[in-house]
XYZ file of C-alpha atoms in Angstrom:
771
model
C 0.134 -0.241 0.494
C 1.508 3.087 -0.284
C 1.400 6.391 1.790
C -0.758 8.866 1.455
C -1.559 12.663 2.705
C -5.311 12.467 4.002
C -8.120 14.972 4.015
C -10.845 13.523 5.512
C -14.538 15.509 6.871
C -13.519 18.530 4.654
C -16.971 19.690 5.597
C -17.998 21.996 2.666
C -21.237 24.165 1.716
C -22.439 24.826 -1.810
C -24.062 27.168 -1.979
C -25.905 26.423 -6.184
C -27.219 23.396 -4.614
C -26.132 19.641 -6.967
C -28.257 17.994 -7.733
C -30.591 15.492 -7.724
C -31.857 17.547 -5.302
C -33.706 14.993 -2.414
C -37.625 16.786 -3.970
C -35.664 16.933 -7.086
C -36.043 20.820 -7.248
C -34.910 22.296 -10.619
C -33.120 24.435 -9.814
C -30.816 22.607 -5.733
C -31.348 24.491 -3.031
C -27.716 25.113 -1.417
C -26.653 21.616 -0.048
C -23.766 20.527 2.262
C -21.114 17.731 1.557
C -17.932 16.541 3.285
C -15.456 15.655 1.257
C -12.469 12.880 2.489
C -9.350 13.115 0.052
C -6.393 10.516 -0.462
C -3.245 11.119 -2.090
C -1.895 8.606 -2.757
C 2.295 9.328 -2.356
C 5.821 8.326 -4.986
C 7.730 5.909 -3.263
C 9.980 8.324 -2.119
C 7.891 11.845 -1.219
C 7.567 11.046 3.157
C 11.240 10.422 2.552
C 12.570 13.540 0.380
C 10.257 15.012 3.035
C 11.540 13.625 6.483
C 15.271 15.309 5.978
C 14.178 18.257 4.115
C 11.693 19.224 7.937
C 10.615 22.097 6.248
C 7.862 24.232 4.412
C 9.978 24.670 1.900
C 10.154 21.177 2.117
C 7.042 19.419 1.574
C 6.005 17.052 -1.090
C 1.939 18.125 0.041
C 1.005 20.421 1.612
C -2.390 19.791 2.859
C -3.135 23.083 3.786
C -2.744 24.986 -0.035
C -4.968 21.388 -0.798
C -7.693 22.141 1.451
C -7.177 26.025 0.865
C -7.482 25.752 -2.469
C -10.254 23.166 -2.769
C -12.531 26.028 -0.189
C -11.322 28.091 -2.938
C -13.441 26.306 -5.861
C -16.043 25.136 -4.288
C -16.978 28.351 -2.471
C -17.143 30.409 -5.630
C -20.897 31.901 -5.668
C -21.136 31.744 -9.412
C -20.013 27.461 -9.861
C -23.020 25.317 -10.560
C -21.685 22.259 -11.299
C -24.138 19.273 -13.145
C -23.891 16.519 -11.129
C -21.304 14.931 -8.380
C -19.253 13.596 -11.294
C -18.259 17.233 -12.696
C -17.649 18.769 -9.595
C -15.456 15.054 -8.196
C -13.615 15.648 -12.401
C -12.812 19.197 -11.775
C -11.429 19.063 -7.694
C -9.338 15.880 -8.167
C -7.196 18.609 -11.087
C -5.854 20.665 -7.557
C -4.174 17.772 -6.153
C -2.038 15.987 -9.434
C -1.486 19.267 -10.354
C -0.281 21.700 -6.900
C 2.404 18.533 -6.924
C 4.403 16.661 -8.668
C 4.750 13.677 -5.244
C 1.114 12.774 -5.796
C 0.552 9.417 -8.352
C -3.440 9.424 -7.941
C -5.602 11.157 -5.809
C -9.074 8.649 -4.206
C -11.805 11.328 -4.333
C -15.325 10.707 -1.977
C -18.083 12.844 -1.977
C -20.947 12.709 0.152
C -24.032 14.495 -0.009
C -25.212 13.757 3.595
C -28.994 15.481 2.875
C -29.389 14.219 -0.624
C -31.879 12.024 0.088
C -34.921 11.214 2.012
C -34.644 8.284 3.270
C -31.365 7.855 3.473
C -28.230 8.375 5.734
C -26.418 10.084 2.774
C -25.091 9.336 -0.370
C -21.675 8.684 -1.899
C -19.727 9.538 -4.727
C -16.566 7.482 -5.260
C -13.455 7.319 -8.296
C -9.420 6.874 -8.277
C -7.658 9.750 -10.055
C -4.054 9.816 -12.061
C -2.961 12.419 -14.770
C -3.647 11.086 -18.243
C -0.149 12.137 -18.558
C 3.123 10.810 -17.558
C 3.682 12.538 -14.191
C 7.411 14.097 -14.599
C 9.580 13.753 -11.177
C 11.284 17.165 -11.249
C 10.724 19.356 -8.078
C 11.460 22.264 -9.952
C 8.943 25.496 -9.777
C 9.064 25.270 -12.740
C 7.375 22.272 -13.139
C 5.376 23.528 -10.871
C 4.287 26.392 -13.156
C 3.698 24.648 -15.275
C 1.240 22.471 -13.562
C -0.992 24.930 -11.812
C -1.806 25.854 -15.464
C -3.532 23.105 -15.831
C -6.258 23.480 -12.468
C -9.805 22.833 -13.374
C -8.543 21.116 -16.927
C -10.634 17.749 -17.235
C -9.191 16.652 -19.243
C -5.962 15.733 -17.891
C -6.801 13.133 -15.979
C -8.398 9.334 -15.055
C -10.690 8.154 -13.521
C -12.151 4.335 -12.176
C -13.260 2.688 -10.022
C -16.522 4.367 -9.743
C -18.919 4.001 -7.192
C -21.668 5.610 -5.696
C -22.929 4.683 -2.436
C -26.239 5.116 -0.982
C -26.263 4.108 3.114
C -28.473 3.708 5.675
C -31.984 3.580 3.121
C -34.357 3.421 6.628
C -37.427 1.619 5.421
C -40.780 -0.490 7.702
C -41.980 -4.503 6.018
C -42.740 -7.045 7.027
C -39.798 -9.726 7.389
C -39.062 -11.816 9.868
C -40.378 -16.107 10.598
C -41.495 -16.061 13.688
C -46.019 -15.087 14.311
C -44.920 -11.413 16.124
C -43.316 -10.933 13.747
C -45.521 -11.678 10.887
C -48.069 -8.986 12.857
C -45.922 -5.420 12.491
C -43.900 -4.163 10.507
C -39.864 -3.372 11.165
C -37.529 -1.624 10.628
C -34.504 -2.852 8.641
C -31.427 -0.432 6.938
C -29.292 -0.787 4.088
C -26.861 0.201 1.992
C -26.361 -0.390 -1.615
C -23.295 0.008 -4.040
C -23.397 0.269 -7.178
C -19.997 0.629 -10.812
C -19.825 0.375 -14.007
C -23.155 1.723 -15.053
C -24.195 4.446 -17.111
C -23.920 7.673 -15.548
C -24.913 10.584 -17.766
C -28.036 8.328 -17.196
C -27.415 7.313 -13.455
C -29.672 9.573 -11.152
C -28.793 8.496 -7.394
C -32.235 9.846 -6.462
C -33.410 7.232 -9.130
C -32.193 3.646 -7.830
C -32.809 5.240 -4.315
C -36.146 4.972 -4.866
C -36.001 1.709 -6.467
C -34.458 -0.195 -3.603
C -36.746 1.944 -0.335
C -39.794 0.573 -3.192
C -39.099 -2.513 -3.539
C -38.274 -3.462 0.169
C -41.478 -1.199 2.186
C -43.503 -2.935 -0.081
C -42.306 -7.271 0.678
C -43.278 -8.683 3.077
C -40.252 -12.284 3.397
C -39.382 -14.261 5.925
C -36.065 -13.974 5.821
C -33.337 -11.466 5.319
C -31.404 -14.199 2.858
C -34.605 -14.097 0.672
C -35.256 -10.227 0.911
C -32.297 -9.640 -0.221
C -31.560 -11.994 -3.016
C -34.652 -10.962 -4.758
C -33.677 -7.093 -4.692
C -30.500 -7.889 -5.846
C -32.558 -9.762 -9.000
C -34.807 -6.637 -8.927
C -32.295 -4.512 -9.567
C -30.361 -6.086 -12.055
C -33.992 -5.098 -14.062
C -33.336 -1.443 -13.822
C -32.270 0.703 -17.000
C -29.209 0.888 -17.491
C -28.134 -1.481 -14.344
C -27.178 -4.687 -16.204
C -23.408 -5.397 -16.569
C -23.170 -3.501 -12.579
C -22.048 -4.505 -10.422
C -23.824 -4.033 -6.986
C -23.510 -4.276 -3.311
C -25.900 -5.692 -1.212
C -26.146 -4.732 3.161
C -29.119 -5.305 5.374
C -29.012 -4.220 8.818
C -32.155 -5.341 10.458
C -31.470 -3.657 14.514
C -34.882 -5.025 16.150
C -33.627 -8.616 15.159
C -31.824 -10.568 17.946
C -31.556 -8.342 22.288
C -27.265 -6.978 22.242
C -26.010 -6.883 17.849
C -27.241 -5.418 15.297
C -27.332 -8.792 12.915
C -27.138 -7.797 8.790
C -26.337 -9.428 5.552
C -24.189 -8.829 3.181
C -24.301 -10.045 -0.823
C -21.112 -8.944 -3.312
C -23.542 -9.669 -7.138
C -23.035 -8.937 -10.587
C -25.461 -9.585 -13.606
C -24.397 -12.925 -14.526
C -25.775 -14.616 -10.424
C -28.752 -13.804 -12.063
C -29.445 -15.577 -14.743
C -33.249 -15.032 -15.001
C -32.792 -11.890 -13.825
C -36.236 -11.018 -15.279
C -37.857 -12.742 -12.709
C -36.539 -13.271 -9.722
C -35.958 -16.726 -8.140
C -35.577 -18.944 -5.236
C -38.092 -16.795 -3.813
C -39.619 -18.887 -0.328
C -43.034 -19.665 -2.173
C -46.370 -18.704 -2.037
C -47.971 -22.113 -1.962
C -48.629 -24.130 0.918
C -49.510 -28.590 0.162
C -52.214 -29.984 2.693
C -52.362 -33.478 3.221
C -52.918 -34.867 0.545
C -50.602 -33.551 -0.602
C -52.127 -31.093 -3.338
C -51.859 -26.931 -3.943
C -54.152 -24.581 -2.250
C -54.652 -21.196 -1.350
C -52.486 -19.225 0.430
C -55.091 -16.570 0.529
C -54.137 -13.547 1.884
C -51.755 -13.954 5.159
C -49.454 -11.940 5.768
C -46.364 -14.728 5.962
C -46.840 -15.323 2.297
C -46.774 -11.701 0.936
C -43.024 -10.582 -1.277
C -42.853 -8.651 -4.522
C -43.646 -11.108 -7.489
C -42.161 -10.109 -10.856
C -45.202 -11.548 -13.093
C -46.341 -11.663 -16.581
C -49.385 -10.248 -17.328
C -51.150 -11.596 -20.945
C -53.606 -8.512 -22.333
C -56.273 -9.245 -25.319
C -59.531 -7.083 -26.903
C -61.393 -7.466 -29.939
C -65.034 -5.229 -28.900
C -64.858 -1.453 -29.383
C -61.701 0.763 -28.995
C -59.887 -2.189 -27.788
C -56.573 0.284 -28.101
C -58.827 2.694 -25.250
C -59.912 -0.999 -23.649
C -55.807 -1.729 -23.226
C -55.058 1.759 -21.675
C -57.969 1.751 -19.087
C -56.642 -1.424 -17.907
C -53.336 -0.763 -17.220
C -54.460 2.053 -15.360
C -56.515 0.590 -13.418
C -53.650 -2.294 -12.798
C -51.612 0.110 -11.709
C -53.933 2.521 -8.821
C -53.676 -0.607 -6.959
C -50.870 0.237 -4.915
C -49.636 -3.753 -4.975
C -48.905 -3.477 -8.552
C -46.512 -1.722 -10.883
C -45.860 -1.836 -14.521
C -42.406 -2.348 -15.735
C -42.698 -3.414 -19.299
C -44.444 -4.003 -21.812
C -44.375 -6.016 -24.969
C -45.530 -4.108 -28.333
C -48.351 -5.228 -30.120
C -49.994 -7.300 -31.867
C -53.519 -8.517 -34.194
C -54.015 -11.675 -35.042
C -56.986 -13.339 -35.873
C -59.175 -15.609 -33.044
C -58.105 -18.824 -32.236
C -60.297 -21.614 -31.259
C -64.003 -19.639 -31.706
C -62.615 -18.011 -35.548
C -66.344 -16.085 -35.644
C -65.666 -13.236 -34.108
C -63.296 -9.642 -34.847
C -59.761 -9.643 -34.993
C -57.713 -9.684 -31.695
C -55.246 -7.261 -30.617
C -52.877 -8.819 -28.169
C -49.528 -7.985 -25.919
C -48.040 -8.798 -22.500
C -47.611 -6.888 -20.203
C -44.588 -7.158 -17.076
C -45.753 -5.902 -12.779
C -44.113 -6.297 -9.945
C -46.964 -7.134 -7.663
C -46.577 -8.281 -3.874
C -50.699 -10.127 -3.980
C -50.454 -13.663 -4.288
C -51.954 -15.172 -6.922
C -55.778 -15.962 -6.516
C -55.311 -12.400 -5.014
C -53.327 -11.185 -8.399
C -56.335 -13.090 -10.248
C -58.966 -11.354 -8.629
C -57.594 -7.980 -9.413
C -57.614 -9.174 -13.040
C -61.110 -10.676 -13.062
C -62.641 -7.043 -10.768
C -60.435 -4.658 -13.805
C -61.634 -7.230 -17.146
C -66.106 -5.970 -15.397
C -64.400 -2.020 -13.877
C -63.051 -1.882 -18.656
C -66.786 -3.305 -19.301
C -65.766 -6.652 -20.556
C -68.744 -8.965 -20.065
C -69.375 -12.972 -19.242
C -70.739 -14.319 -22.984
C -68.720 -17.801 -23.833
C -64.921 -19.529 -23.341
C -63.307 -17.825 -26.135
C -65.974 -15.549 -27.202
C -65.119 -12.530 -27.944
C -64.435 -9.961 -25.218
C -63.813 -5.703 -23.979
C -60.554 -7.018 -22.227
C -59.178 -10.451 -21.188
C -56.593 -10.579 -18.738
C -54.994 -13.311 -18.432
C -51.266 -14.615 -15.468
C -48.574 -16.628 -17.955
C -46.177 -16.835 -15.628
C -46.558 -15.661 -11.685
C -42.542 -15.687 -10.926
C -40.970 -18.779 -12.112
C -43.299 -20.888 -9.719
C -46.283 -23.930 -10.582
C -49.113 -22.291 -9.779
C -52.585 -24.784 -9.498
C -55.035 -23.616 -7.625
C -58.098 -25.258 -7.747
C -59.630 -27.466 -10.433
C -61.190 -26.772 -13.984
C -63.738 -25.704 -14.204
C -65.089 -25.262 -10.547
C -67.823 -22.538 -9.578
C -65.978 -18.933 -9.904
C -67.522 -16.604 -6.475
C -68.972 -13.097 -6.796
C -65.510 -11.884 -8.234
C -65.382 -14.432 -10.947
C -62.556 -16.557 -9.830
C -62.711 -20.284 -8.753
C -59.945 -21.937 -10.214
C -55.657 -20.929 -11.210
C -53.410 -22.944 -13.006
C -50.088 -20.837 -14.393
C -48.096 -21.338 -17.188
C -51.554 -22.502 -18.850
C -51.787 -25.926 -20.634
C -52.817 -24.455 -23.603
C -49.463 -21.544 -24.231
C -47.031 -23.582 -26.139
C -49.852 -23.303 -29.162
C -51.057 -19.578 -28.206
C -48.452 -17.798 -30.544
C -50.266 -14.691 -29.919
C -48.855 -14.834 -25.816
C -45.567 -16.178 -26.974
C -44.614 -13.703 -29.519
C -44.705 -10.184 -27.097
C -43.495 -12.121 -24.582
C -40.716 -12.495 -26.796
C -39.881 -9.017 -27.268
C -39.561 -8.120 -23.374
C -38.603 -11.856 -22.312
C -37.320 -13.931 -24.411
C -34.664 -15.560 -22.110
C -37.018 -16.103 -19.473
C -37.385 -19.733 -18.557
C -40.003 -22.154 -18.822
C -41.152 -23.078 -14.968
C -42.227 -26.748 -15.811
C -40.981 -27.565 -19.615
C -38.182 -25.359 -18.292
C -37.013 -23.821 -22.123
C -37.435 -19.959 -22.715
C -39.545 -18.682 -24.569
C -37.916 -18.201 -27.387
C -36.984 -21.931 -28.193
C -40.925 -23.023 -27.180
C -41.510 -19.763 -30.117
C -39.058 -21.384 -32.172
C -40.935 -24.511 -32.616
C -44.152 -22.930 -33.184
C -45.202 -23.921 -37.691
C -44.247 -20.873 -39.269
C -47.056 -19.298 -41.827
C -47.040 -17.246 -44.475
C -48.078 -14.393 -44.373
C -47.008 -14.236 -40.206
C -49.785 -14.191 -38.509
C -49.830 -11.932 -35.827
C -48.888 -9.113 -37.137
C -48.042 -6.236 -35.312
C -49.300 -2.649 -34.771
C -48.764 1.204 -34.415
C -51.999 1.102 -31.809
C -53.958 4.310 -32.509
C -57.303 4.616 -30.369
C -59.685 6.556 -31.010
C -60.863 8.763 -32.978
C -58.211 6.789 -35.367
C -58.173 3.091 -35.803
C -54.560 1.266 -34.910
C -52.494 0.106 -38.428
C -52.154 -3.183 -38.952
C -48.285 -2.958 -39.838
C -46.423 -6.264 -42.137
C -43.065 -9.224 -42.300
C -41.818 -7.771 -44.797
C -42.594 -3.443 -44.696
C -45.266 -2.228 -48.040
C -45.067 1.515 -45.813
C -47.780 3.748 -44.657
C -48.124 7.242 -46.022
C -47.699 9.939 -43.725
C -49.237 13.193 -45.054
C -47.895 16.091 -44.668
C -49.061 19.437 -44.013
C -46.895 21.556 -42.533
C -49.514 25.094 -41.738
C -45.915 27.100 -41.879
C -45.800 30.115 -43.681
C -41.568 29.259 -43.348
C -41.936 25.105 -44.150
C -38.334 25.038 -46.697
C -40.772 23.612 -48.757
C -43.966 24.557 -48.814
C -44.089 27.452 -46.765
C -47.325 30.159 -47.012
C -49.156 32.772 -44.472
C -51.923 31.445 -46.402
C -51.145 28.199 -44.329
C -51.599 29.406 -40.991
C -54.916 30.263 -41.025
C -57.499 27.611 -40.171
C -60.327 27.677 -42.999
C -57.570 27.739 -45.816
C -55.510 24.364 -43.716
C -58.436 22.596 -43.148
C -59.192 23.156 -46.757
C -55.685 21.997 -48.442
C -56.265 19.500 -45.746
C -59.429 18.372 -47.930
C -58.380 18.160 -51.128
C -55.769 15.221 -49.712
C -58.269 13.240 -48.554
C -60.739 13.688 -51.742
C -60.565 10.001 -54.042
C -59.836 6.485 -52.457
C -55.922 6.626 -52.200
C -56.043 9.377 -48.288
C -53.546 9.101 -46.662
C -52.162 7.107 -44.011
C -51.803 9.373 -40.938
C -51.479 13.694 -40.862
C -48.643 15.245 -39.501
C -49.040 18.757 -39.103
C -46.676 21.243 -38.306
C -46.592 24.994 -36.725
C -43.240 25.333 -36.782
C -39.948 25.735 -39.818
C -37.851 23.314 -38.906
C -35.662 23.174 -41.786
C -31.370 23.953 -40.561
C -31.026 27.609 -40.245
C -34.578 28.418 -39.752
C -36.706 30.447 -36.843
C -38.035 28.913 -34.651
C -41.069 30.808 -34.175
C -42.912 30.983 -30.367
C -44.505 28.020 -28.517
C -48.077 30.529 -28.539
C -47.658 31.042 -32.338
C -47.291 26.843 -32.555
C -50.292 26.347 -30.880
C -52.170 29.216 -32.708
C -51.465 27.251 -36.007
C -52.325 23.617 -34.932
C -54.798 23.684 -31.753
C -57.397 24.917 -34.305
C -56.306 23.334 -37.467
C -57.120 19.951 -35.037
C -59.688 20.974 -33.905
C -61.281 21.548 -37.381
C -60.355 18.100 -38.846
C -61.718 16.609 -36.539
C -66.036 17.963 -36.306
C -65.784 17.831 -40.219
C -68.529 16.200 -41.501
C -66.116 13.787 -43.708
C -65.193 10.538 -41.596
C -62.411 10.398 -43.135
C -60.659 13.489 -41.371
C -62.635 12.189 -38.409
C -60.781 9.060 -37.884
C -56.918 9.481 -39.658
C -54.568 9.508 -37.406
C -53.342 13.045 -36.516
C -49.521 13.262 -35.859
C -48.569 16.784 -34.152
C -44.346 17.718 -35.384
C -43.340 19.656 -32.422
C -40.803 18.678 -29.978
C -42.687 21.583 -27.421
C -44.519 18.926 -24.081
C -47.044 22.096 -23.798
C -48.298 21.922 -27.461
C -48.474 18.376 -28.001
C -50.262 18.134 -24.800
C -52.595 20.816 -26.751
C -52.877 19.309 -29.532
C -53.461 15.568 -28.235
C -56.243 17.226 -26.213
C -57.433 18.935 -29.229
C -57.489 15.131 -31.083
C -54.260 14.430 -31.513
C -53.912 10.725 -32.153
C -49.906 10.477 -32.244
C -46.868 12.943 -30.925
C -43.593 13.612 -34.128
C -41.466 14.969 -31.952
C -37.944 15.475 -34.272
C -35.734 16.313 -31.655
C -36.699 12.401 -29.944
C -38.058 13.634 -26.157
C -34.278 16.080 -25.585
C -36.947 18.717 -24.475
C -37.372 19.495 -20.781
C -40.923 17.486 -19.858
C -41.405 16.495 -22.893
C -41.229 12.325 -21.768
C -42.786 12.734 -19.024
C -45.707 14.590 -21.254
C -45.369 11.661 -23.742
C -46.163 8.921 -21.636
C -48.637 10.694 -19.910
C -50.263 11.042 -22.715
C -50.146 7.169 -23.893
C -50.056 7.730 -27.226
C -47.957 6.608 -30.465
C -44.886 8.367 -30.826
C -41.987 9.307 -33.058
C -38.814 9.472 -31.608
C -35.974 10.781 -34.485
C -32.852 10.753 -34.412
C -31.067 14.616 -34.741
C -28.476 16.437 -32.671
C -28.160 20.018 -30.895
C -31.019 22.448 -32.835
C -32.296 24.213 -36.064
C -28.989 26.644 -35.698
C -26.303 23.658 -34.275
C -27.378 20.731 -36.415
C -25.441 20.784 -39.368
C -22.153 21.685 -37.799
C -22.804 18.122 -35.543
C -22.947 15.597 -38.371
C -19.368 14.091 -36.778
C -19.761 10.304 -36.398
C -15.743 9.429 -36.741
C -15.790 8.656 -32.639
C -18.189 5.800 -33.904
C -16.352 2.785 -35.658
C -19.201 1.978 -38.005
C -19.489 5.878 -38.681
C -23.480 7.529 -39.356
C -24.867 4.388 -38.770
C -23.488 2.947 -35.207
C -23.751 5.945 -34.744
C -27.501 7.306 -34.913
C -27.736 3.459 -33.961
C -26.896 4.055 -30.650
C -28.026 7.095 -29.756
C -30.962 6.144 -30.861
C -30.827 3.377 -28.170
C -30.503 6.218 -25.434
C -33.010 8.270 -26.482
C -34.869 4.382 -26.606
C -33.468 2.990 -23.068
C -34.815 7.461 -21.460
C -37.840 6.509 -23.028
C -38.453 3.401 -21.744
C -36.841 4.867 -18.340
C -40.148 7.797 -18.667
C -42.897 5.168 -18.845
C -43.153 5.226 -22.284
C -44.411 1.839 -23.110
C -42.800 -0.400 -25.948
C -45.517 -0.907 -28.076
C -46.025 2.782 -28.516
C -42.619 3.946 -30.038
C -41.969 4.525 -33.362
C -38.338 5.173 -34.548
C -36.671 7.805 -37.005
C -33.396 7.589 -38.835
C -33.725 11.233 -39.005
C -32.234 12.501 -42.427
C -31.414 15.675 -42.830
C -30.663 16.442 -39.412
C -27.346 16.368 -38.252
C -26.326 14.190 -41.470
C -23.668 15.477 -44.300
C -24.118 14.767 -47.664
C -22.936 11.490 -47.983
C -24.225 11.027 -44.337
C -27.857 10.100 -45.974
C -27.228 8.589 -49.150
C -26.091 5.908 -46.538
C -28.426 5.860 -43.370
C -30.384 5.443 -46.317
C -28.931 2.208 -48.179
C -28.273 0.443 -45.257
C -31.577 1.654 -43.016
C -31.662 -3.301 -42.105
C -28.472 -2.498 -40.796
C -30.001 0.173 -38.277
C -32.792 -2.688 -37.108
C -30.611 -5.409 -36.795
C -31.940 -8.752 -34.347
C -28.805 -8.053 -32.295
C -29.105 -4.543 -31.747
C -31.295 -3.061 -29.073
C -33.522 -1.246 -32.092
C -35.477 -4.358 -33.388
C -38.495 -4.664 -33.365
C -40.076 -1.440 -33.316
C -41.421 0.400 -36.217
C -39.845 3.008 -38.957
C -40.983 5.536 -40.614
C -38.614 7.428 -42.807
C -39.296 11.573 -43.768
C -36.933 12.784 -46.634
C -39.792 13.767 -48.428
C -37.722 17.311 -50.541
C -34.742 16.960 -48.489
C -31.299 18.857 -49.749
C -29.791 15.554 -50.159
C -32.189 15.139 -53.141
C -32.106 18.148 -54.074
C -28.277 18.015 -54.498
C -28.241 14.187 -56.082
C -30.700 15.615 -59.105
C -29.295 18.952 -60.015
C -33.155 20.757 -58.429
C -32.660 23.817 -56.101
C -36.760 24.108 -55.890
C -38.463 22.133 -53.820
C -41.590 20.873 -54.871
C -39.112 20.363 -58.885
C -37.558 17.165 -56.447
C -40.735 14.488 -56.715
C -38.265 11.802 -59.401
C -36.339 12.518 -56.506
C -38.797 10.643 -54.209
C -39.961 8.355 -55.966
C -36.166 6.761 -55.867
C -36.145 6.960 -52.479
C -39.041 5.191 -51.821
C -38.925 3.275 -53.613
C -35.680 1.762 -52.072
C -37.073 1.871 -49.269
C -39.750 -0.552 -50.022
C -37.482 -2.613 -51.387
C -35.894 -2.678 -48.011
C -38.791 -4.281 -46.526
C -38.326 -2.392 -43.062
C -40.182 1.082 -43.608
C -43.498 1.403 -41.831
C -44.169 4.488 -42.771
C -43.405 6.947 -44.980
C -43.662 10.592 -44.675
C -44.408 13.317 -47.535
C -45.438 16.268 -48.815
C -47.151 13.833 -52.696
C -48.883 10.606 -51.067
C -50.937 10.113 -54.346
C -47.269 9.731 -56.137
C -46.686 8.151 -52.831
C -48.859 5.101 -52.752
C -48.203 4.499 -56.361
C -44.987 4.253 -56.006
C -45.033 1.805 -53.432
C -47.633 0.208 -54.735
C -44.999 -0.896 -58.122
C -41.885 -1.234 -55.124
C -43.796 -3.948 -53.761
C -44.766 -5.882 -56.257
C -41.673 -6.424 -58.378
C -40.406 -6.741 -54.269
C -42.996 -9.769 -53.508
C -43.899 -11.064 -57.257
């Protein structure tokens, strides 16, 4: 162990705070921080200092280090966006003030950072990026002082975040008296190797707190193991190393017992569902399974999969209502969703098509109480009894309850007033039901069927193949619109562009901002049999170097128009899916309230509050790849840091966008991707993207399975290619691009200015491709 000089418990008041704060306030309020600094020395530093035995001979002057730190952190004009920003800059001080320091270990403690925990501690070890000079001359020291604050000159490793002493209460214990009253637990959690740009200590601590407080285990061993399993299912944590300590202060009179574990994702091969948890079932004397009713001793948090389906009325609206009903129950929480699929009815074929999907929940309900909740939810949404396998407003089936095999009662047992009679989970017919297995495969392909011991992917691959596929994914537009069915290989749907703007690059006209004029222009788009499948309405130009209009102007242009379209006597206009082309959250909100059924965001939800609005509105969203804004995007076309250039760059950055969206609660089945032609792409980049569209959605990519929209109509790279400077004269170039997109078989929506011409091109291209 090298010699070190240490500064411990250095207490500082940050006047401008450091986020996220305990209440997620923006900007964060002033806060205290405590620093521990360990400066590891060169082997001869102490020896040389001892021989000098004077101030001038000191290798490390800890007084100077502390004063410099105070000077930096006490500056009333300085703010730091995250703990790591602060630590990165702080590390330069001891590394720059002296040549005796080889590396620095920093610990930043936020004692008021969380509501339920004692503190948050960020830890890292820093070194200079270049070899340190051995000379201690004045000239060398001066040179190094010039680098103070330059974080590009330091390298960080061993980054960790520890949440200390999370205080919770829950039912925990084996003895009867322990099952009647909640006990206090204290929890420490430390993680490393996460995406620190996405990590929030408040979000992470809340996940731990909520999991434990809603649990009810007999042993700490079961609790700590299941907590570890759950944490590895959270976004961004799959490659993390996690250490957990749980203390039970009231367990014994004269000591505080605790259990500690250290885990990686490889310790939980079934990480989509906590394993080895205490069973919820008991055995009677005859060996038959019996329900554990509502006994607190049997309650615990489980990850469960629920199949959802509907084939009556507003099918999407029915599914949305059911999920909201389930989320109202405090003992259930939504984790993830599959895509939604449309399928022909099975068993009883004389009925409308079903829409099917799967949702993943966590719950503290035992199987029979969960089944009771599902039945009550079905009734609340409007389901009435018909006949077995018949039509239904909503169908909610318990597919998997953790990794358990559950048998309660016998098939045919009379139901009670809630419709609960018997339960078999997993259902014996599951292996033949593609409408369950395919959406399950979207979110849990490696989940192992508890009795068959095969993964969901293996079970799905054993089903007979049909051409065309029996199930097709949909874009789930809800009333007044209808879902759009997608195809494999894709047959693109046509999205017609209507810019209610005076300055759009190809069709800007001040008259288009007048609602009466705009409505007539929209009606012309829907004349004849070949109407567009989607109408995209925008109220602000996003062309390069354009000036954004005010939010009030944008609202005045789009909201009255959407209302007028929905009030039209033309049934096509009443029902067409309307997409609002905006990056402003409030415009998206007002547009959907007026009748829009989709949000098309050229900034991919990056504006503050937009992802939250998207999740709240629960409509399909188009997340486009872009960088910067209309003023800066033309200068942000460098993808050289990616080995695969623009293809890998767009794919990776779209993956980040999706991860953020899912984390905010946007459902997987609502997401459509757009590679963002013309936005932060060079001329050559746009052509490369079009040529390699299938690579973006490759089977090994996190983007696999998402629908894709391409919007290149009349854009500048087409004009440059065919030498047509006037945008409205680029129709043949558009047709060539449309034809190529069809040939790839992966483009589900084409956003175009001339929908009728695009439809003809699509038909001809599909006929050649599929002959």
